[in-house]
């Protein structure tokens, strides 16, 4: 094989296009060893295939042409190693973000499946729930004393919290509030804390609580106006049937339906309280 290769042959034996080689020439990443002054034909030396192999290899690892050029220009192994380490870190961050997103999608799809199989609205049912982790944000104000405008402000304040800055937006579609046991058993509509459900992989510690596994009495309702009415119904049902409340009441938004033509949120709530079976 001739040591001097036309651009066509160089492209063919390396599995790239002539346009690719022209681009590498234009950005001075891989220039022909010779250009005929009369014809303008480009010629490459067979030895340049090694450099082209390295370019293709680094591209396959996701390294940009600009970064590859910088590595070649510096000509030091340390520079290439640092670039690869930085790229590895970026990939790990992207993989974590994708993992969060995948879990959020799985939760959303599971909630839709549950929605399609729900009991009649405002029916009280028993459900076993595994342990779950929540981030708790105390607003210092009773959430049941204000309307939707205040709830929107609560969501903004959660998003601004420094602990959650690295979480994807998808987390904020699985929110709710927590009414502490002492208020629930007194039939007091009082809750100051908003909650955000987080995965086991979430590394934050401050503000994180565990909802223990238990049997919950649950009821479902559509829309914010019905939430308080259903909470009172749940409180009265527990008293009437002599259940023992053993934990806090969670008001969880399972699904937020698409908003196309109006401002107000349209959501499906799951109201849930851990109990021990009644004596009767």
Short mmCIF file of the C-alpha atoms (twelve columns), coordinates in Angstrom:
data_MODEL
# 
_entry.id   MODEL 
# 
loop_
_atom_site.group_PDB 
_atom_site.id 
_atom_site.type_symbol 
_atom_site.label_atom_id 
_atom_site.label_alt_id 
_atom_site.label_comp_id 
_atom_site.label_asym_id 
_atom_site.label_seq_id 
_atom_site.Cartn_x 
_atom_site.Cartn_y 
_atom_site.Cartn_z 
_atom_site.pdbx_PDB_model_num 
ATOM 1   C CA . UNK A 1   0.000   0.000  0.000  1 
ATOM 2   C CA . UNK A 2   1.291   3.488  -0.942 1 
ATOM 3   C CA . UNK A 3   2.245   5.517  2.144  1 
ATOM 4   C CA . UNK A 4   0.529   8.570  0.614  1 
ATOM 5   C CA . UNK A 5   -3.251  8.235  0.495  1 
ATOM 6   C CA . UNK A 6   -5.839  10.385 -1.242 1 
ATOM 7   C CA . UNK A 7   -8.577  11.775 0.950  1 
ATOM 8   C CA . UNK A 8   -10.982 9.259  -0.583 1 
ATOM 9   C CA . UNK A 9   -8.764  6.290  0.216  1 
ATOM 10  C CA . UNK A 10  -7.958  7.625  3.694  1 
ATOM 11  C CA . UNK A 11  -11.660 7.904  4.397  1 
ATOM 12  C CA . UNK A 12  -12.472 4.479  2.959  1 
ATOM 13  C CA . UNK A 13  -9.875  2.452  4.839  1 
ATOM 14  C CA . UNK A 14  -10.775 4.158  8.129  1 
ATOM 15  C CA . UNK A 15  -14.542 3.959  7.804  1 
ATOM 16  C CA . UNK A 16  -15.167 7.710  7.827  1 
ATOM 17  C CA . UNK A 17  -16.459 10.146 5.247  1 
ATOM 18  C CA . UNK A 18  -14.465 12.622 3.215  1 
ATOM 19  C CA . UNK A 19  -16.594 15.366 4.799  1 
ATOM 20  C CA . UNK A 20  -15.345 14.247 8.215  1 
ATOM 21  C CA . UNK A 21  -11.710 14.490 7.136  1 
ATOM 22  C CA . UNK A 22  -12.334 17.925 5.612  1 
ATOM 23  C CA . UNK A 23  -13.873 19.038 8.914  1 
ATOM 24  C CA . UNK A 24  -10.848 17.775 10.865 1 
ATOM 25  C CA . UNK A 25  -8.592  19.622 8.415  1 
ATOM 26  C CA . UNK A 26  -10.627 22.834 8.715  1 
ATOM 27  C CA . UNK A 27  -10.445 22.879 12.522 1 
ATOM 28  C CA . UNK A 28  -6.776  21.850 12.384 1 
ATOM 29  C CA . UNK A 29  -7.348  18.616 14.274 1 
ATOM 30  C CA . UNK A 30  -5.980  16.282 11.559 1 
ATOM 31  C CA . UNK A 31  -4.431  18.014 8.566  1 
ATOM 32  C CA . UNK A 32  -3.202  16.313 5.384  1 
ATOM 33  C CA . UNK A 33  0.538   15.823 5.250  1 
ATOM 34  C CA . UNK A 34  0.558   17.282 1.720  1 
ATOM 35  C CA . UNK A 35  -1.688  19.389 -0.491 1 
ATOM 36  C CA . UNK A 36  -0.900  19.596 -4.192 1 
ATOM 37  C CA . UNK A 37  -0.517  23.272 -4.995 1 
ATOM 38  C CA . UNK A 38  -1.756  22.836 -8.567 1 
ATOM 39  C CA . UNK A 39  -4.647  20.434 -8.099 1 
ATOM 40  C CA . UNK A 40  -5.581  21.088 -4.459 1 
ATOM 41  C CA . UNK A 41  -5.642  17.333 -3.831 1 
ATOM 42  C CA . UNK A 42  -5.108  16.308 -0.221 1 
ATOM 43  C CA . UNK A 43  -2.792  13.470 0.674  1 
ATOM 44  C CA . UNK A 44  -2.432  11.691 3.996  1 
ATOM 45  C CA . UNK A 45  0.403   9.526  5.253  1 
ATOM 46  C CA . UNK A 46  -0.567  6.018  6.296  1 
ATOM 47  C CA . UNK A 47  0.968   6.752  9.706  1 
ATOM 48  C CA . UNK A 48  -1.730  9.389  10.313 1 
ATOM 49  C CA . UNK A 49  -4.243  6.558  10.680 1 
ATOM 50  C CA . UNK A 50  -3.005  6.092  14.242 1 
ATOM 51  C CA . UNK A 51  -4.002  9.660  15.115 1 
ATOM 52  C CA . UNK A 52  -7.329  9.230  13.350 1 
ATOM 53  C CA . UNK A 53  -7.922  6.044  15.344 1 
ATOM 54  C CA . UNK A 54  -7.334  8.000  18.549 1 
ATOM 55  C CA . UNK A 55  -9.749  10.731 17.454 1 
ATOM 56  C CA . UNK A 56  -12.457 8.152  16.664 1 
ATOM 57  C CA . UNK A 57  -11.791 6.349  19.951 1 
ATOM 58  C CA . UNK A 58  -12.106 9.508  22.043 1 
ATOM 59  C CA . UNK A 59  -15.217 10.551 20.135 1 
ATOM 60  C CA . UNK A 60  -16.742 7.163  20.934 1 
ATOM 61  C CA . UNK A 61  -16.099 7.951  24.618 1 
ATOM 62  C CA . UNK A 62  -18.074 11.167 24.210 1 
ATOM 63  C CA . UNK A 63  -15.124 13.568 24.178 1 
ATOM 64  C CA . UNK A 64  -15.797 16.623 22.044 1 
ATOM 65  C CA . UNK A 65  -13.607 17.574 19.079 1 
ATOM 66  C CA . UNK A 66  -12.612 20.757 20.907 1 
ATOM 67  C CA . UNK A 67  -11.385 18.760 23.911 1 
ATOM 68  C CA . UNK A 68  -9.591  16.262 21.666 1 
ATOM 69  C CA . UNK A 69  -7.833  19.119 19.895 1 
ATOM 70  C CA . UNK A 70  -6.741  20.599 23.227 1 
ATOM 71  C CA . UNK A 71  -5.332  17.243 24.307 1 
ATOM 72  C CA . UNK A 72  -3.411  16.855 21.047 1 
ATOM 73  C CA . UNK A 73  -2.134  20.434 21.250 1 
ATOM 74  C CA . UNK A 74  -0.815  19.972 24.787 1 
ATOM 75  C CA . UNK A 75  0.611   16.576 23.931 1 
ATOM 76  C CA . UNK A 76  0.698   15.313 27.493 1 
ATOM 77  C CA . UNK A 77  -0.802  12.158 28.943 1 
ATOM 78  C CA . UNK A 78  -1.813  14.075 32.080 1 
ATOM 79  C CA . UNK A 79  -4.092  16.345 30.033 1 
ATOM 80  C CA . UNK A 80  -5.850  13.375 28.430 1 
ATOM 81  C CA . UNK A 81  -6.220  11.625 31.780 1 
ATOM 82  C CA . UNK A 82  -7.751  14.748 33.357 1 
ATOM 83  C CA . UNK A 83  -10.169 15.123 30.434 1 
ATOM 84  C CA . UNK A 84  -11.290 11.514 30.783 1 
ATOM 85  C CA . UNK A 85  -11.743 11.867 34.552 1 
ATOM 86  C CA . UNK A 86  -13.875 14.994 34.075 1 
ATOM 87  C CA . UNK A 87  -15.932 13.264 31.413 1 
ATOM 88  C CA . UNK A 88  -16.424 10.229 33.646 1 
ATOM 89  C CA . UNK A 89  -17.719 12.512 36.404 1 
ATOM 90  C CA . UNK A 90  -20.123 14.187 33.963 1 
ATOM 91  C CA . UNK A 91  -21.434 10.800 32.812 1 
ATOM 92  C CA . UNK A 92  -21.989 9.676  36.398 1 
ATOM 93  C CA . UNK A 93  -23.998 12.846 37.083 1 
ATOM 94  C CA . UNK A 94  -26.056 12.292 33.933 1 
ATOM 95  C CA . UNK A 95  -26.670 8.674  34.885 1 
ATOM 96  C CA . UNK A 96  -27.884 9.766  38.317 1 
ATOM 97  C CA . UNK A 97  -30.222 12.309 36.728 1 
ATOM 98  C CA . UNK A 98  -31.527 9.652  34.348 1 
ATOM 99  C CA . UNK A 99  -32.024 7.243  37.250 1 
ATOM 100 C CA . UNK A 100 -34.069 9.886  39.091 1 
ATOM 101 C CA . UNK A 101 -36.108 10.528 35.952 1 
ATOM 102 C CA . UNK A 102 -36.677 6.814  35.324 1 
ATOM 103 C CA . UNK A 103 -37.938 6.318  38.870 1 
ATOM 104 C CA . UNK A 104 -40.199 9.355  38.570 1 
ATOM 105 C CA . UNK A 105 -41.705 7.975  35.353 1 
ATOM 106 C CA . UNK A 106 -42.183 4.577  36.981 1 
ATOM 107 C CA . UNK A 107 -43.979 6.239  39.911 1 
ATOM 108 C CA . UNK A 108 -46.176 8.242  37.551 1 
ATOM 109 C CA . UNK A 109 -47.141 5.180  35.512 1 
ATOM 110 C CA . UNK A 110 -47.824 3.183  38.679 1 
ATOM 111 C CA . UNK A 111 -50.063 5.989  39.932 1 
ATOM 112 C CA . UNK A 112 -51.993 5.981  36.661 1 
ATOM 113 C CA . UNK A 113 -52.453 2.215  36.935 1 
ATOM 114 C CA . UNK A 114 -53.694 2.678  40.482 1 
ATOM 115 C CA . UNK A 115 -55.994 5.459  39.327 1 
ATOM 116 C CA . UNK A 116 -57.587 3.161  36.758 1 
ATOM 117 C CA . UNK A 117 -58.205 0.536  39.463 1 
ATOM 118 C CA . UNK A 118 -59.285 2.845  42.295 1 
ATOM 119 C CA . UNK A 119 -62.302 2.153  44.466 1 
ATOM 120 C CA . UNK A 120 -65.176 4.589  44.225 1 
ATOM 121 C CA . UNK A 121 -64.172 8.092  45.228 1 
ATOM 122 C CA . UNK A 122 -64.473 8.825  48.971 1 
ATOM 123 C CA . UNK A 123 -64.672 5.114  49.804 1 
ATOM 124 C CA . UNK A 124 -62.470 4.171  52.764 1 
ATOM 125 C CA . UNK A 125 -60.258 1.134  52.238 1 
ATOM 126 C CA . UNK A 126 -57.392 -0.608 54.041 1 
ATOM 127 C CA . UNK A 127 -54.022 -0.738 52.316 1 
ATOM 128 C CA . UNK A 128 -50.631 -2.026 53.381 1 
ATOM 129 C CA . UNK A 129 -47.835 0.430  52.604 1 
ATOM 130 C CA . UNK A 130 -44.117 -0.219 52.638 1 
ATOM 131 C CA . UNK A 131 -41.817 2.224  54.438 1 
ATOM 132 C CA . UNK A 132 -41.276 5.463  52.534 1 
ATOM 133 C CA . UNK A 133 -38.942 8.445  52.836 1 
ATOM 134 C CA . UNK A 134 -40.124 12.042 52.763 1 
ATOM 135 C CA . UNK A 135 -38.513 15.447 52.899 1 
ATOM 136 C CA . UNK A 136 -40.488 17.654 55.310 1 
ATOM 137 C CA . UNK A 137 -40.658 21.431 54.955 1 
ATOM 138 C CA . UNK A 138 -42.356 23.353 57.778 1 
ATOM 139 C CA . UNK A 139 -44.175 26.423 56.452 1 
ATOM 140 C CA . UNK A 140 -45.018 27.600 60.008 1 
ATOM 141 C CA . UNK A 141 -48.561 28.291 58.777 1 
ATOM 142 C CA . UNK A 142 -51.643 26.081 58.745 1 
ATOM 143 C CA . UNK A 143 -52.035 24.848 55.167 1 
ATOM 144 C CA . UNK A 144 -55.777 24.463 55.670 1 
ATOM 145 C CA . UNK A 145 -56.238 28.143 56.477 1 
ATOM 146 C CA . UNK A 146 -55.387 29.367 52.993 1 
ATOM 147 C CA . UNK A 147 -56.331 28.715 49.395 1 
ATOM 148 C CA . UNK A 148 -54.443 27.496 46.355 1 
ATOM 149 C CA . UNK A 149 -52.374 30.667 46.065 1 
ATOM 150 C CA . UNK A 150 -50.665 29.899 49.361 1 
ATOM 151 C CA . UNK A 151 -50.111 26.268 48.356 1 
ATOM 152 C CA . UNK A 152 -48.315 27.472 45.227 1 
ATOM 153 C CA . UNK A 153 -46.072 29.648 47.403 1 
ATOM 154 C CA . UNK A 154 -45.297 26.609 49.558 1 
ATOM 155 C CA . UNK A 155 -44.176 24.650 46.507 1 
ATOM 156 C CA . UNK A 156 -41.905 27.529 45.460 1 
ATOM 157 C CA . UNK A 157 -40.325 27.646 48.920 1 
ATOM 158 C CA . UNK A 158 -39.623 23.897 48.800 1 
ATOM 159 C CA . UNK A 159 -37.941 24.289 45.431 1 
ATOM 160 C CA . UNK A 160 -35.770 27.071 46.788 1 
ATOM 161 C CA . UNK A 161 -34.551 24.980 49.721 1 
ATOM 162 C CA . UNK A 162 -30.819 24.423 49.397 1 
ATOM 163 C CA . UNK A 163 -31.078 20.717 50.287 1 
ATOM 164 C CA . UNK A 164 -33.063 20.032 47.130 1 
ATOM 165 C CA . UNK A 165 -31.124 22.086 44.620 1 
ATOM 166 C CA . UNK A 166 -29.615 19.022 42.948 1 
ATOM 167 C CA . UNK A 167 -32.881 17.126 42.564 1 
ATOM 168 C CA . UNK A 168 -34.612 16.881 39.181 1 
ATOM 169 C CA . UNK A 169 -37.861 18.722 38.519 1 
ATOM 170 C CA . UNK A 170 -39.686 15.389 38.331 1 
ATOM 171 C CA . UNK A 171 -39.556 15.049 42.119 1 
ATOM 172 C CA . UNK A 172 -41.909 17.979 42.555 1 
ATOM 173 C CA . UNK A 173 -44.817 16.083 41.020 1 
ATOM 174 C CA . UNK A 174 -44.984 13.760 44.038 1 
ATOM 175 C CA . UNK A 175 -45.792 16.117 46.902 1 
ATOM 176 C CA . UNK A 176 -48.286 16.430 49.713 1 
ATOM 177 C CA . UNK A 177 -48.696 17.476 53.325 1 
ATOM 178 C CA . UNK A 178 -48.483 15.809 56.716 1 
ATOM 179 C CA . UNK A 179 -50.909 16.214 59.590 1 
ATOM 180 C CA . UNK A 180 -49.365 15.128 62.853 1 
ATOM 181 C CA . UNK A 181 -51.156 12.467 64.867 1 
ATOM 182 C CA . UNK A 182 -52.031 14.760 67.783 1 
ATOM 183 C CA . UNK A 183 -54.048 17.051 65.511 1 
ATOM 184 C CA . UNK A 184 -55.706 14.221 63.590 1 
ATOM 185 C CA . UNK A 185 -57.027 12.456 66.707 1 
ATOM 186 C CA . UNK A 186 -58.448 15.780 67.936 1 
ATOM 187 C CA . UNK A 187 -60.225 16.252 64.582 1 
ATOM 188 C CA . UNK A 188 -58.218 19.430 63.978 1 
ATOM 189 C CA . UNK A 189 -57.609 20.433 60.390 1 
ATOM 190 C CA . UNK A 190 -54.124 21.659 61.152 1 
ATOM 191 C CA . UNK A 191 -50.963 20.935 59.171 1 
ATOM 192 C CA . UNK A 192 -48.022 23.243 58.606 1 
ATOM 193 C CA . UNK A 193 -45.642 20.837 56.895 1 
ATOM 194 C CA . UNK A 194 -45.410 20.119 53.198 1 
ATOM 195 C CA . UNK A 195 -43.758 16.871 52.124 1 
ATOM 196 C CA . UNK A 196 -41.854 15.653 49.127 1 
ATOM 197 C CA . UNK A 197 -41.453 11.917 48.526 1 
ATOM 198 C CA . UNK A 198 -37.822 10.986 47.838 1 
ATOM 199 C CA . UNK A 199 -36.042 7.804  46.760 1 
ATOM 200 C CA . UNK A 200 -33.763 5.689  48.916 1 
ATOM 201 C CA . UNK A 201 -30.844 6.965  46.834 1 
ATOM 202 C CA . UNK A 202 -31.460 10.576 47.923 1 
ATOM 203 C CA . UNK A 203 -28.436 11.506 50.047 1 
ATOM 204 C CA . UNK A 204 -29.855 14.458 51.988 1 
ATOM 205 C CA . UNK A 205 -30.269 14.025 55.741 1 
ATOM 206 C CA . UNK A 206 -31.689 17.268 57.125 1 
ATOM 207 C CA . UNK A 207 -35.481 17.283 56.973 1 
ATOM 208 C CA . UNK A 208 -35.743 13.617 55.962 1 
ATOM 209 C CA . UNK A 209 -38.261 11.417 57.791 1 
ATOM 210 C CA . UNK A 210 -39.353 7.829  57.382 1 
ATOM 211 C CA . UNK A 211 -42.991 6.823  57.142 1 
ATOM 212 C CA . UNK A 212 -42.934 3.349  58.729 1 
ATOM 213 C CA . UNK A 213 -44.586 0.404  57.030 1 
ATOM 214 C CA . UNK A 214 -48.101 -0.144 58.303 1 
ATOM 215 C CA . UNK A 215 -51.718 -0.789 57.440 1 
ATOM 216 C CA . UNK A 216 -53.316 2.491  56.415 1 
ATOM 217 C CA . UNK A 217 -56.917 3.551  56.144 1 
ATOM 218 C CA . UNK A 218 -57.098 5.378  52.827 1 
ATOM 219 C CA . UNK A 219 -59.548 7.369  50.808 1 
ATOM 220 C CA . UNK A 220 -59.192 9.085  47.450 1 
ATOM 221 C CA . UNK A 221 -60.633 12.378 46.311 1 
ATOM 222 C CA . UNK A 222 -60.439 14.512 43.195 1 
ATOM 223 C CA . UNK A 223 -59.532 18.145 43.587 1 
ATOM 224 C CA . UNK A 224 -58.394 20.430 46.396 1 
ATOM 225 C CA . UNK A 225 -61.908 21.555 47.437 1 
ATOM 226 C CA . UNK A 226 -62.754 17.982 48.524 1 
ATOM 227 C CA . UNK A 227 -59.587 17.350 50.533 1 
ATOM 228 C CA . UNK A 228 -60.813 18.855 53.819 1 
ATOM 229 C CA . UNK A 229 -64.231 17.215 53.480 1 
ATOM 230 C CA . UNK A 230 -62.629 13.802 52.982 1 
ATOM 231 C CA . UNK A 231 -60.238 14.315 55.880 1 
ATOM 232 C CA . UNK A 232 -63.166 14.967 58.216 1 
ATOM 233 C CA . UNK A 233 -64.929 11.883 56.823 1 
ATOM 234 C CA . UNK A 234 -61.811 9.804  57.535 1 
ATOM 235 C CA . UNK A 235 -61.536 11.172 61.082 1 
ATOM 236 C CA . UNK A 236 -65.176 10.380 61.821 1 
ATOM 237 C CA . UNK A 237 -64.907 6.886  60.334 1 
ATOM 238 C CA . UNK A 238 -61.933 6.051  62.560 1 
ATOM 239 C CA . UNK A 239 -63.763 7.214  65.686 1 
ATOM 240 C CA . UNK A 240 -66.954 5.395  64.742 1 
ATOM 241 C CA . UNK A 241 -65.089 2.127  64.163 1 
ATOM 242 C CA . UNK A 242 -62.772 2.411  67.171 1 
ATOM 243 C CA . UNK A 243 -59.483 2.296  65.232 1 
ATOM 244 C CA . UNK A 244 -56.251 3.273  66.974 1 
ATOM 245 C CA . UNK A 245 -54.275 5.893  65.083 1 
ATOM 246 C CA . UNK A 246 -50.585 4.970  65.285 1 
ATOM 247 C CA . UNK A 247 -48.964 7.637  63.130 1 
ATOM 248 C CA . UNK A 248 -49.327 10.803 61.105 1 
ATOM 249 C CA . UNK A 249 -51.831 11.430 58.318 1 
ATOM 250 C CA . UNK A 250 -50.373 11.923 54.845 1 
ATOM 251 C CA . UNK A 251 -52.205 13.770 52.114 1 
ATOM 252 C CA . UNK A 252 -50.419 12.656 48.953 1 
ATOM 253 C CA . UNK A 253 -50.943 13.955 45.444 1 
ATOM 254 C CA . UNK A 254 -50.903 10.857 43.253 1 
ATOM 255 C CA . UNK A 255 -51.606 12.442 39.899 1 
ATOM 256 C CA . UNK A 256 -51.782 15.982 38.636 1 
ATOM 257 C CA . UNK A 257 -53.951 15.986 35.552 1 
ATOM 258 C CA . UNK A 258 -52.834 18.059 32.564 1 
ATOM 259 C CA . UNK A 259 -53.689 21.753 32.711 1 
ATOM 260 C CA . UNK A 260 -54.565 23.190 29.320 1 
ATOM 261 C CA . UNK A 261 -57.208 25.853 29.744 1 
ATOM 262 C CA . UNK A 262 -57.225 27.060 33.355 1 
ATOM 263 C CA . UNK A 263 -54.864 28.023 36.174 1 
ATOM 264 C CA . UNK A 264 -56.007 25.871 39.092 1 
ATOM 265 C CA . UNK A 265 -54.348 22.523 39.690 1 
ATOM 266 C CA . UNK A 266 -56.462 19.430 39.147 1 
ATOM 267 C CA . UNK A 267 -55.141 16.594 41.280 1 
ATOM 268 C CA . UNK A 268 -56.041 13.197 42.699 1 
ATOM 269 C CA . UNK A 269 -55.381 13.000 46.445 1 
ATOM 270 C CA . UNK A 270 -54.715 9.935  48.527 1 
ATOM 271 C CA . UNK A 271 -55.463 10.546 52.203 1 
ATOM 272 C CA . UNK A 272 -53.849 7.881  54.378 1 
ATOM 273 C CA . UNK A 273 -53.508 7.284  58.102 1 
ATOM 274 C CA . UNK A 274 -51.746 4.320  59.799 1 
ATOM 275 C CA . UNK A 275 -53.985 2.423  62.204 1 
ATOM 276 C CA . UNK A 276 -54.402 -0.686 64.269 1 
ATOM 277 C CA . UNK A 277 -57.559 -2.680 63.687 1 
ATOM 278 C CA . UNK A 278 -60.630 -1.776 65.707 1 
ATOM 279 C CA . UNK A 279 -61.726 -3.842 68.728 1 
ATOM 280 C CA . UNK A 280 -65.038 -4.876 67.199 1 
# 
